[in-house]
């Protein structure tokens, strides 16, 4: 267990995010979810990610029927317009899109219809409600996998009920679910409890992917601060799968 003071004294050899190469979680298609409101902010984020060493971004708008009723069509359309803007701005970073699906009844109907956006070899980014876990989480993971998708649970460190019941997290890990940690969790973006759990999950080698979950230019600025903070030294003895998507 690290103390606050000993952590601050750590030094990391990580000087940018080139060791990941690909970011697989963000909200950078303008005005279709709670992410960037327009192209100026989107391009500022993408320029920032490029400057931080990323070569590619797979951006993942929310699919959350009551608030952000995105479909494969709206996301693909938004991606195409964003790619045009990136080209016109002269950025070299590649931009692709998938989605972040809240696990609910709407998601289950999309799963049955097969109308889901994935990345890499059928990776499917899912998130859970923050207050209460789905009762049948293990069954949902099973359904996703039997339909040929590879589930990747976004930011497991942010669900307090998983921290309180590590057996549930372990169970879905054993079922084959992968986990994506938010980089900014490591510097306390979501509070000190989430920060502590994030470090614990990394140390236990539970994390497969790292993501920015960037919603706005301020988040990219914080990623730059994270590099300087030394908090990334914890990542140095672990392997992550982001690079396999380059
Ligand atoms: Fe997200």
PDB file of C-alpha atoms and ligand atoms in Angstrom:
ATOM      1  CA  UNK A   1       0.000   0.000   0.000  1.00  0.00           C
ATOM      2  CA  UNK A   2       1.404   3.385  -0.980  1.00  0.00           C
ATOM      3  CA  UNK A   3       1.039   6.435   1.205  1.00  0.00           C
ATOM      4  CA  UNK A   4       0.114   9.798  -0.238  1.00  0.00           C
ATOM      5  CA  UNK A   5       3.658  11.046   0.320  1.00  0.00           C
ATOM      6  CA  UNK A   6       5.529   8.065  -1.077  1.00  0.00           C
ATOM      7  CA  UNK A   7       3.319   8.151  -4.197  1.00  0.00           C
ATOM      8  CA  UNK A   8       4.170  11.782  -4.790  1.00  0.00           C
ATOM      9  CA  UNK A   9       7.854  10.927  -4.732  1.00  0.00           C
ATOM     10  CA  UNK A  10       7.484   8.299  -7.468  1.00  0.00           C
ATOM     11  CA  UNK A  11       9.060   8.968 -10.807  1.00  0.00           C
ATOM     12  CA  UNK A  12       7.705   7.511 -14.018  1.00  0.00           C
ATOM     13  CA  UNK A  13       9.686   6.874 -17.193  1.00  0.00           C
ATOM     14  CA  UNK A  14       6.450   7.373 -19.152  1.00  0.00           C
ATOM     15  CA  UNK A  15       6.757  10.687 -20.983  1.00  0.00           C
ATOM     16  CA  UNK A  16       3.743  10.398 -23.287  1.00  0.00           C
ATOM     17  CA  UNK A  17       0.973   7.983 -24.283  1.00  0.00           C
ATOM     18  CA  UNK A  18       2.875   6.485 -27.207  1.00  0.00           C
ATOM     19  CA  UNK A  19       3.087   3.248 -25.184  1.00  0.00           C
ATOM     20  CA  UNK A  20      -0.688   2.914 -25.700  1.00  0.00           C
ATOM     21  CA  UNK A  21      -0.919   4.373 -29.205  1.00  0.00           C
ATOM     22  CA  UNK A  22      -4.693   3.943 -29.404  1.00  0.00           C
ATOM     23  CA  UNK A  23      -7.353   5.460 -27.172  1.00  0.00           C
ATOM     24  CA  UNK A  24     -10.506   3.352 -27.038  1.00  0.00           C
ATOM     25  CA  UNK A  25     -12.916   5.409 -24.941  1.00  0.00           C
ATOM     26  CA  UNK A  26     -13.934   9.051 -25.452  1.00  0.00           C
ATOM     27  CA  UNK A  27     -16.862  11.290 -26.374  1.00  0.00           C
ATOM     28  CA  UNK A  28     -15.567  13.396 -29.249  1.00  0.00           C
ATOM     29  CA  UNK A  29     -18.343  13.353 -31.859  1.00  0.00           C
ATOM     30  CA  UNK A  30     -19.923  16.807 -31.420  1.00  0.00           C
ATOM     31  CA  UNK A  31     -23.289  17.269 -29.737  1.00  0.00           C
ATOM     32  CA  UNK A  32     -24.589  13.702 -29.679  1.00  0.00           C
ATOM     33  CA  UNK A  33     -23.970  12.964 -26.010  1.00  0.00           C
ATOM     34  CA  UNK A  34     -22.473  14.694 -22.967  1.00  0.00           C
ATOM     35  CA  UNK A  35     -19.120  15.018 -24.718  1.00  0.00           C
ATOM     36  CA  UNK A  36     -17.789  17.864 -26.842  1.00  0.00           C
ATOM     37  CA  UNK A  37     -20.418  20.442 -27.892  1.00  0.00           C
ATOM     38  CA  UNK A  38     -18.898  21.317 -31.273  1.00  0.00           C
ATOM     39  CA  UNK A  39     -16.071  20.831 -33.768  1.00  0.00           C
ATOM     40  CA  UNK A  40     -13.747  23.392 -32.159  1.00  0.00           C
ATOM     41  CA  UNK A  41     -13.698  21.411 -28.912  1.00  0.00           C
ATOM     42  CA  UNK A  42     -13.465  18.080 -30.761  1.00  0.00           C
ATOM     43  CA  UNK A  43     -10.466  19.250 -32.767  1.00  0.00           C
ATOM     44  CA  UNK A  44      -8.827  20.733 -29.685  1.00  0.00           C
ATOM     45  CA  UNK A  45      -9.160  17.348 -27.940  1.00  0.00           C
ATOM     46  CA  UNK A  46      -7.836  15.426 -30.943  1.00  0.00           C
ATOM     47  CA  UNK A  47      -4.904  17.822 -31.389  1.00  0.00           C
ATOM     48  CA  UNK A  48      -4.142  17.365 -27.681  1.00  0.00           C
ATOM     49  CA  UNK A  49      -4.290  13.563 -27.903  1.00  0.00           C
ATOM     50  CA  UNK A  50      -2.026  13.660 -30.958  1.00  0.00           C
ATOM     51  CA  UNK A  51       0.446  15.869 -29.074  1.00  0.00           C
ATOM     52  CA  UNK A  52       0.370  13.383 -26.168  1.00  0.00           C
ATOM     53  CA  UNK A  53       1.554  10.580 -28.456  1.00  0.00           C
ATOM     54  CA  UNK A  54      -1.661   8.906 -29.547  1.00  0.00           C
ATOM     55  CA  UNK A  55      -1.821   7.752 -33.179  1.00  0.00           C
ATOM     56  CA  UNK A  56      -5.453   6.694 -33.212  1.00  0.00           C
ATOM     57  CA  UNK A  57      -8.694   7.391 -31.351  1.00  0.00           C
ATOM     58  CA  UNK A  58     -11.718   5.102 -31.357  1.00  0.00           C
ATOM     59  CA  UNK A  59     -14.327   7.453 -29.977  1.00  0.00           C
ATOM     60  CA  UNK A  60     -17.332   5.954 -28.188  1.00  0.00           C
ATOM     61  CA  UNK A  61     -20.519   8.054 -27.858  1.00  0.00           C
ATOM     62  CA  UNK A  62     -23.014   6.984 -25.221  1.00  0.00           C
ATOM     63  CA  UNK A  63     -25.955   4.835 -26.285  1.00  0.00           C
ATOM     64  CA  UNK A  64     -28.426   5.505 -23.492  1.00  0.00           C
ATOM     65  CA  UNK A  65     -31.945   5.548 -24.817  1.00  0.00           C
ATOM     66  CA  UNK A  66     -33.569   8.093 -22.481  1.00  0.00           C
ATOM     67  CA  UNK A  67     -30.771  10.668 -22.678  1.00  0.00           C
ATOM     68  CA  UNK A  68     -28.592   9.945 -25.729  1.00  0.00           C
ATOM     69  CA  UNK A  69     -30.622   7.777 -28.117  1.00  0.00           C
ATOM     70  CA  UNK A  70     -27.767   7.267 -30.550  1.00  0.00           C
ATOM     71  CA  UNK A  71     -27.912   4.600 -33.193  1.00  0.00           C
ATOM     72  CA  UNK A  72     -25.276   3.016 -35.404  1.00  0.00           C
ATOM     73  CA  UNK A  73     -26.448   5.435 -38.107  1.00  0.00           C
ATOM     74  CA  UNK A  74     -26.124   8.655 -36.043  1.00  0.00           C
ATOM     75  CA  UNK A  75     -22.689   7.603 -34.805  1.00  0.00           C
ATOM     76  CA  UNK A  76     -21.389   6.633 -38.256  1.00  0.00           C
ATOM     77  CA  UNK A  77     -22.758   9.864 -39.716  1.00  0.00           C
ATOM     78  CA  UNK A  78     -21.129  11.924 -36.936  1.00  0.00           C
ATOM     79  CA  UNK A  79     -17.863  10.055 -37.428  1.00  0.00           C
ATOM     80  CA  UNK A  80     -17.802  10.795 -41.137  1.00  0.00           C
ATOM     81  CA  UNK A  81     -18.261  14.530 -40.518  1.00  0.00           C
ATOM     82  CA  UNK A  82     -15.643  14.516 -37.772  1.00  0.00           C
ATOM     83  CA  UNK A  83     -13.163  12.744 -40.058  1.00  0.00           C
ATOM     84  CA  UNK A  84     -13.727  15.477 -42.671  1.00  0.00           C
ATOM     85  CA  UNK A  85     -13.033  18.152 -40.054  1.00  0.00           C
ATOM     86  CA  UNK A  86      -9.881  16.337 -38.879  1.00  0.00           C
ATOM     87  CA  UNK A  87      -8.610  16.136 -42.460  1.00  0.00           C
ATOM     88  CA  UNK A  88      -9.331  19.814 -43.112  1.00  0.00           C
ATOM     89  CA  UNK A  89      -7.525  20.747 -39.897  1.00  0.00           C
ATOM     90  CA  UNK A  90      -4.446  18.823 -41.048  1.00  0.00           C
ATOM     91  CA  UNK A  91      -4.314  16.491 -38.031  1.00  0.00           C
ATOM     92  CA  UNK A  92      -2.549  13.180 -38.541  1.00  0.00           C
ATOM     93  CA  UNK A  93      -4.337  11.263 -35.783  1.00  0.00           C
ATOM     94  CA  UNK A  94      -6.688   8.550 -37.107  1.00  0.00           C
ATOM     95  CA  UNK A  95     -10.264   8.715 -35.898  1.00  0.00           C
ATOM     96  CA  UNK A  96     -12.709   5.820 -35.784  1.00  0.00           C
ATOM     97  CA  UNK A  97     -15.843   5.221 -33.721  1.00  0.00           C
ATOM     98  CA  UNK A  98     -17.734   2.569 -31.808  1.00  0.00           C
ATOM     99  CA  UNK A  99     -20.027   3.225 -28.824  1.00  0.00           C
ATOM    100  CA  UNK A 100     -20.351   2.931 -25.055  1.00  0.00           C
ATOM    101  CA  UNK A 101     -23.518   0.951 -24.342  1.00  0.00           C
ATOM    102  CA  UNK A 102     -25.329   1.227 -21.040  1.00  0.00           C
ATOM    103  CA  UNK A 103     -26.463  -2.272 -20.113  1.00  0.00           C
ATOM    104  CA  UNK A 104     -30.270  -1.985 -19.995  1.00  0.00           C
ATOM    105  CA  UNK A 105     -33.315  -3.379 -21.817  1.00  0.00           C
ATOM    106  CA  UNK A 106     -32.578  -1.255 -24.886  1.00  0.00           C
ATOM    107  CA  UNK A 107     -29.071  -2.673 -25.027  1.00  0.00           C
ATOM    108  CA  UNK A 108     -30.432  -6.212 -24.784  1.00  0.00           C
ATOM    109  CA  UNK A 109     -32.718  -5.582 -27.765  1.00  0.00           C
ATOM    110  CA  UNK A 110     -29.756  -4.220 -29.758  1.00  0.00           C
ATOM    111  CA  UNK A 111     -27.790  -7.289 -28.755  1.00  0.00           C
ATOM    112  CA  UNK A 112     -30.562  -9.526 -30.082  1.00  0.00           C
ATOM    113  CA  UNK A 113     -30.712  -7.589 -33.357  1.00  0.00           C
ATOM    114  CA  UNK A 114     -26.930  -7.489 -33.738  1.00  0.00           C
ATOM    115  CA  UNK A 115     -26.982  -3.716 -34.371  1.00  0.00           C
ATOM    116  CA  UNK A 116     -23.929  -2.888 -32.265  1.00  0.00           C
ATOM    117  CA  UNK A 117     -20.760  -0.939 -33.040  1.00  0.00           C
ATOM    118  CA  UNK A 118     -17.542  -2.660 -32.019  1.00  0.00           C
ATOM    119  CA  UNK A 119     -13.796  -2.167 -32.462  1.00  0.00           C
ATOM    120  CA  UNK A 120     -10.882  -4.471 -33.118  1.00  0.00           C
ATOM    121  CA  UNK A 121     -11.928  -8.131 -33.163  1.00  0.00           C
ATOM    122  CA  UNK A 122     -15.513  -7.465 -32.004  1.00  0.00           C
ATOM    123  CA  UNK A 123     -14.722  -5.681 -28.736  1.00  0.00           C
ATOM    124  CA  UNK A 124     -17.904  -4.227 -27.248  1.00  0.00           C
ATOM    125  CA  UNK A 125     -17.623  -1.375 -24.727  1.00  0.00           C
ATOM    126  CA  UNK A 126     -20.316  -1.555 -22.034  1.00  0.00           C
ATOM    127  CA  UNK A 127     -21.057   0.448 -18.916  1.00  0.00           C
ATOM    128  CA  UNK A 128     -23.300  -0.298 -15.936  1.00  0.00           C
ATOM    129  CA  UNK A 129     -25.672   1.869 -13.886  1.00  0.00           C
ATOM    130  CA  UNK A 130     -23.709   3.635 -11.131  1.00  0.00           C
ATOM    131  CA  UNK A 131     -26.228   3.240  -8.313  1.00  0.00           C
ATOM    132  CA  UNK A 132     -27.321  -0.377  -8.488  1.00  0.00           C
ATOM    133  CA  UNK A 133     -25.809  -3.311 -10.374  1.00  0.00           C
ATOM    134  CA  UNK A 134     -27.935  -5.278 -12.841  1.00  0.00           C
ATOM    135  CA  UNK A 135     -29.231  -8.327 -10.956  1.00  0.00           C
ATOM    136  CA  UNK A 136     -28.319 -10.637 -13.808  1.00  0.00           C
ATOM    137  CA  UNK A 137     -24.913  -9.211 -14.719  1.00  0.00           C
ATOM    138  CA  UNK A 138     -23.297 -12.622 -15.126  1.00  0.00           C
ATOM    139  CA  UNK A 139     -26.133 -13.740 -17.416  1.00  0.00           C
ATOM    140  CA  UNK A 140     -25.783 -10.588 -19.539  1.00  0.00           C
ATOM    141  CA  UNK A 141     -22.034 -11.181 -19.938  1.00  0.00           C
ATOM    142  CA  UNK A 142     -22.843 -14.754 -20.971  1.00  0.00           C
ATOM    143  CA  UNK A 143     -25.397 -13.536 -23.556  1.00  0.00           C
ATOM    144  CA  UNK A 144     -22.909 -11.030 -25.007  1.00  0.00           C
ATOM    145  CA  UNK A 145     -20.226 -13.678 -25.362  1.00  0.00           C
ATOM    146  CA  UNK A 146     -22.472 -16.344 -26.839  1.00  0.00           C
ATOM    147  CA  UNK A 147     -23.415 -13.860 -29.574  1.00  0.00           C
ATOM    148  CA  UNK A 148     -19.767 -13.567 -30.508  1.00  0.00           C
ATOM    149  CA  UNK A 149     -18.868 -10.244 -28.889  1.00  0.00           C
ATOM    150  CA  UNK A 150     -15.968  -9.622 -26.530  1.00  0.00           C
ATOM    151  CA  UNK A 151     -17.330  -7.491 -23.667  1.00  0.00           C
ATOM    152  CA  UNK A 152     -15.080  -4.756 -22.272  1.00  0.00           C
ATOM    153  CA  UNK A 153     -16.462  -3.144 -19.116  1.00  0.00           C
ATOM    154  CA  UNK A 154     -15.693   0.578 -19.020  1.00  0.00           C
ATOM    155  CA  UNK A 155     -14.196   2.021 -15.816  1.00  0.00           C
ATOM    156  CA  UNK A 156     -14.864  -0.827 -13.337  1.00  0.00           C
ATOM    157  CA  UNK A 157     -13.101   1.298 -10.715  1.00  0.00           C
ATOM    158  CA  UNK A 158     -16.053   3.716 -10.694  1.00  0.00           C
ATOM    159  CA  UNK A 159     -18.644   1.185  -9.463  1.00  0.00           C
ATOM    160  CA  UNK A 160     -18.587   1.175  -5.662  1.00  0.00           C
ATOM    161  CA  UNK A 161     -20.729  -1.976  -5.564  1.00  0.00           C
ATOM    162  CA  UNK A 162     -18.033  -3.877  -7.443  1.00  0.00           C
ATOM    163  CA  UNK A 163     -15.421  -2.666  -4.985  1.00  0.00           C
ATOM    164  CA  UNK A 164     -17.642  -3.884  -2.147  1.00  0.00           C
ATOM    165  CA  UNK A 165     -18.227  -7.248  -3.846  1.00  0.00           C
ATOM    166  CA  UNK A 166     -14.935  -8.209  -5.503  1.00  0.00           C
ATOM    167  CA  UNK A 167     -16.314 -11.726  -6.070  1.00  0.00           C
ATOM    168  CA  UNK A 168     -18.689 -10.329  -8.728  1.00  0.00           C
ATOM    169  CA  UNK A 169     -15.862  -8.613 -10.577  1.00  0.00           C
ATOM    170  CA  UNK A 170     -13.756 -11.761 -10.374  1.00  0.00           C
ATOM    171  CA  UNK A 171     -16.676 -13.863 -11.610  1.00  0.00           C
ATOM    172  CA  UNK A 172     -17.221 -11.827 -14.783  1.00  0.00           C
ATOM    173  CA  UNK A 173     -13.440 -11.699 -15.332  1.00  0.00           C
ATOM    174  CA  UNK A 174     -13.419 -15.493 -15.251  1.00  0.00           C
ATOM    175  CA  UNK A 175     -16.341 -15.529 -17.690  1.00  0.00           C
ATOM    176  CA  UNK A 176     -14.100 -13.627 -20.126  1.00  0.00           C
ATOM    177  CA  UNK A 177     -15.156 -10.008 -19.635  1.00  0.00           C
ATOM    178  CA  UNK A 178     -12.296  -7.544 -20.106  1.00  0.00           C
ATOM    179  CA  UNK A 179     -11.834  -4.317 -18.143  1.00  0.00           C
ATOM    180  CA  UNK A 180     -10.951  -0.786 -19.254  1.00  0.00           C
ATOM    181  CA  UNK A 181      -9.625   1.648 -16.646  1.00  0.00           C
ATOM    182  CA  UNK A 182      -9.993   5.423 -17.011  1.00  0.00           C
ATOM    183  CA  UNK A 183      -6.534   6.993 -16.940  1.00  0.00           C
ATOM    184  CA  UNK A 184      -7.816  10.028 -15.050  1.00  0.00           C
ATOM    185  CA  UNK A 185      -9.010   7.757 -12.217  1.00  0.00           C
ATOM    186  CA  UNK A 186      -5.309   7.408 -11.367  1.00  0.00           C
ATOM    187  CA  UNK A 187      -5.108  11.111 -10.539  1.00  0.00           C
ATOM    188  CA  UNK A 188      -8.324  11.382  -8.567  1.00  0.00           C
ATOM    189  CA  UNK A 189     -10.695  12.705 -11.271  1.00  0.00           C
ATOM    190  CA  UNK A 190     -13.542  10.785  -9.590  1.00  0.00           C
ATOM    191  CA  UNK A 191     -12.386  11.067  -5.971  1.00  0.00           C
ATOM    192  CA  UNK A 192      -9.826   9.384  -3.764  1.00  0.00           C
ATOM    193  CA  UNK A 193     -11.795   6.140  -3.259  1.00  0.00           C
ATOM    194  CA  UNK A 194     -11.992   5.553  -7.007  1.00  0.00           C
ATOM    195  CA  UNK A 195      -8.308   6.489  -7.304  1.00  0.00           C
ATOM    196  CA  UNK A 196      -7.358   3.930  -4.660  1.00  0.00           C
ATOM    197  CA  UNK A 197      -9.501   1.194  -6.258  1.00  0.00           C
ATOM    198  CA  UNK A 198      -8.056   2.030  -9.692  1.00  0.00           C
ATOM    199  CA  UNK A 199      -4.536   1.476  -8.377  1.00  0.00           C
ATOM    200  CA  UNK A 200      -5.619  -1.751  -6.716  1.00  0.00           C
ATOM    201  CA  UNK A 201      -7.103  -3.116  -9.947  1.00  0.00           C
ATOM    202  CA  UNK A 202      -3.918  -2.262 -11.878  1.00  0.00           C
ATOM    203  CA  UNK A 203      -1.751  -3.919  -9.221  1.00  0.00           C
ATOM    204  CA  UNK A 204      -3.969  -7.029  -9.350  1.00  0.00           C
ATOM    205  CA  UNK A 205      -3.473  -7.178 -13.162  1.00  0.00           C
ATOM    206  CA  UNK A 206      -7.242  -6.934 -13.685  1.00  0.00           C
ATOM    207  CA  UNK A 207      -7.032  -4.212 -16.342  1.00  0.00           C
ATOM    208  CA  UNK A 208      -6.836  -5.019 -20.064  1.00  0.00           C
ATOM    209  CA  UNK A 209      -7.259  -1.573 -21.646  1.00  0.00           C
ATOM    210  CA  UNK A 210      -6.663   2.041 -20.634  1.00  0.00           C
ATOM    211  CA  UNK A 211      -8.926   4.824 -21.863  1.00  0.00           C
ATOM    212  CA  UNK A 212      -9.128   8.603 -21.619  1.00  0.00           C
ATOM    213  CA  UNK A 213     -12.959   8.788 -21.407  1.00  0.00           C
ATOM    214  CA  UNK A 214     -12.314  12.371 -22.564  1.00  0.00           C
ATOM    215  CA  UNK A 215     -15.424  14.547 -22.758  1.00  0.00           C
ATOM    216  CA  UNK A 216     -13.843  18.007 -23.162  1.00  0.00           C
ATOM    217  CA  UNK A 217     -10.496  19.761 -23.733  1.00  0.00           C
ATOM    218  CA  UNK A 218      -9.985  20.100 -19.961  1.00  0.00           C
ATOM    219  CA  UNK A 219      -9.721  16.286 -19.748  1.00  0.00           C
ATOM    220  CA  UNK A 220      -6.869  16.295 -22.263  1.00  0.00           C
ATOM    221  CA  UNK A 221      -5.107  18.982 -20.245  1.00  0.00           C
ATOM    222  CA  UNK A 222      -5.439  16.709 -17.195  1.00  0.00           C
ATOM    223  CA  UNK A 223      -3.906  13.802 -19.125  1.00  0.00           C
ATOM    224  CA  UNK A 224      -0.859  16.012 -19.658  1.00  0.00           C
ATOM    225  CA  UNK A 225      -0.766  16.743 -15.926  1.00  0.00           C
ATOM    226  CA  UNK A 226      -1.104  13.011 -15.200  1.00  0.00           C
ATOM    227  CA  UNK A 227       2.099  12.320 -17.109  1.00  0.00           C
ATOM    228  CA  UNK A 228       3.960  14.941 -15.082  1.00  0.00           C
ATOM    229  CA  UNK A 229       2.465  13.721 -11.775  1.00  0.00           C
ATOM    230  CA  UNK A 230       4.424  10.465 -11.610  1.00  0.00           C
ATOM    231  CA  UNK A 231       1.176   8.543 -10.982  1.00  0.00           C
ATOM    232  CA  UNK A 232       1.722   6.509 -14.166  1.00  0.00           C
ATOM    233  CA  UNK A 233       4.717   4.670 -12.694  1.00  0.00           C
ATOM    234  CA  UNK A 234       2.224   2.058 -11.489  1.00  0.00           C
ATOM    235  CA  UNK A 235       1.553   1.119 -15.130  1.00  0.00           C
ATOM    236  CA  UNK A 236       5.149   0.317 -15.994  1.00  0.00           C
ATOM    237  CA  UNK A 237       5.154  -3.298 -14.848  1.00  0.00           C
ATOM    238  CA  UNK A 238       1.876  -4.160 -16.626  1.00  0.00           C
ATOM    239  CA  UNK A 239       0.883  -4.822 -20.233  1.00  0.00           C
ATOM    240  CA  UNK A 240      -2.195  -3.329 -21.861  1.00  0.00           C
ATOM    241  CA  UNK A 241      -3.897  -4.270 -25.108  1.00  0.00           C
ATOM    242  CA  UNK A 242      -4.380  -0.809 -26.625  1.00  0.00           C
ATOM    243  CA  UNK A 243      -1.335  -1.182 -28.851  1.00  0.00           C
ATOM    244  CA  UNK A 244      -2.746  -4.352 -30.458  1.00  0.00           C
ATOM    245  CA  UNK A 245      -5.325  -2.110 -32.165  1.00  0.00           C
ATOM    246  CA  UNK A 246      -2.814   0.147 -33.943  1.00  0.00           C
TER     247      UNK A 246
HETATM  248 FE1  LIG B   1     -17.534   7.202 -21.307  1.00  0.00          FE
END
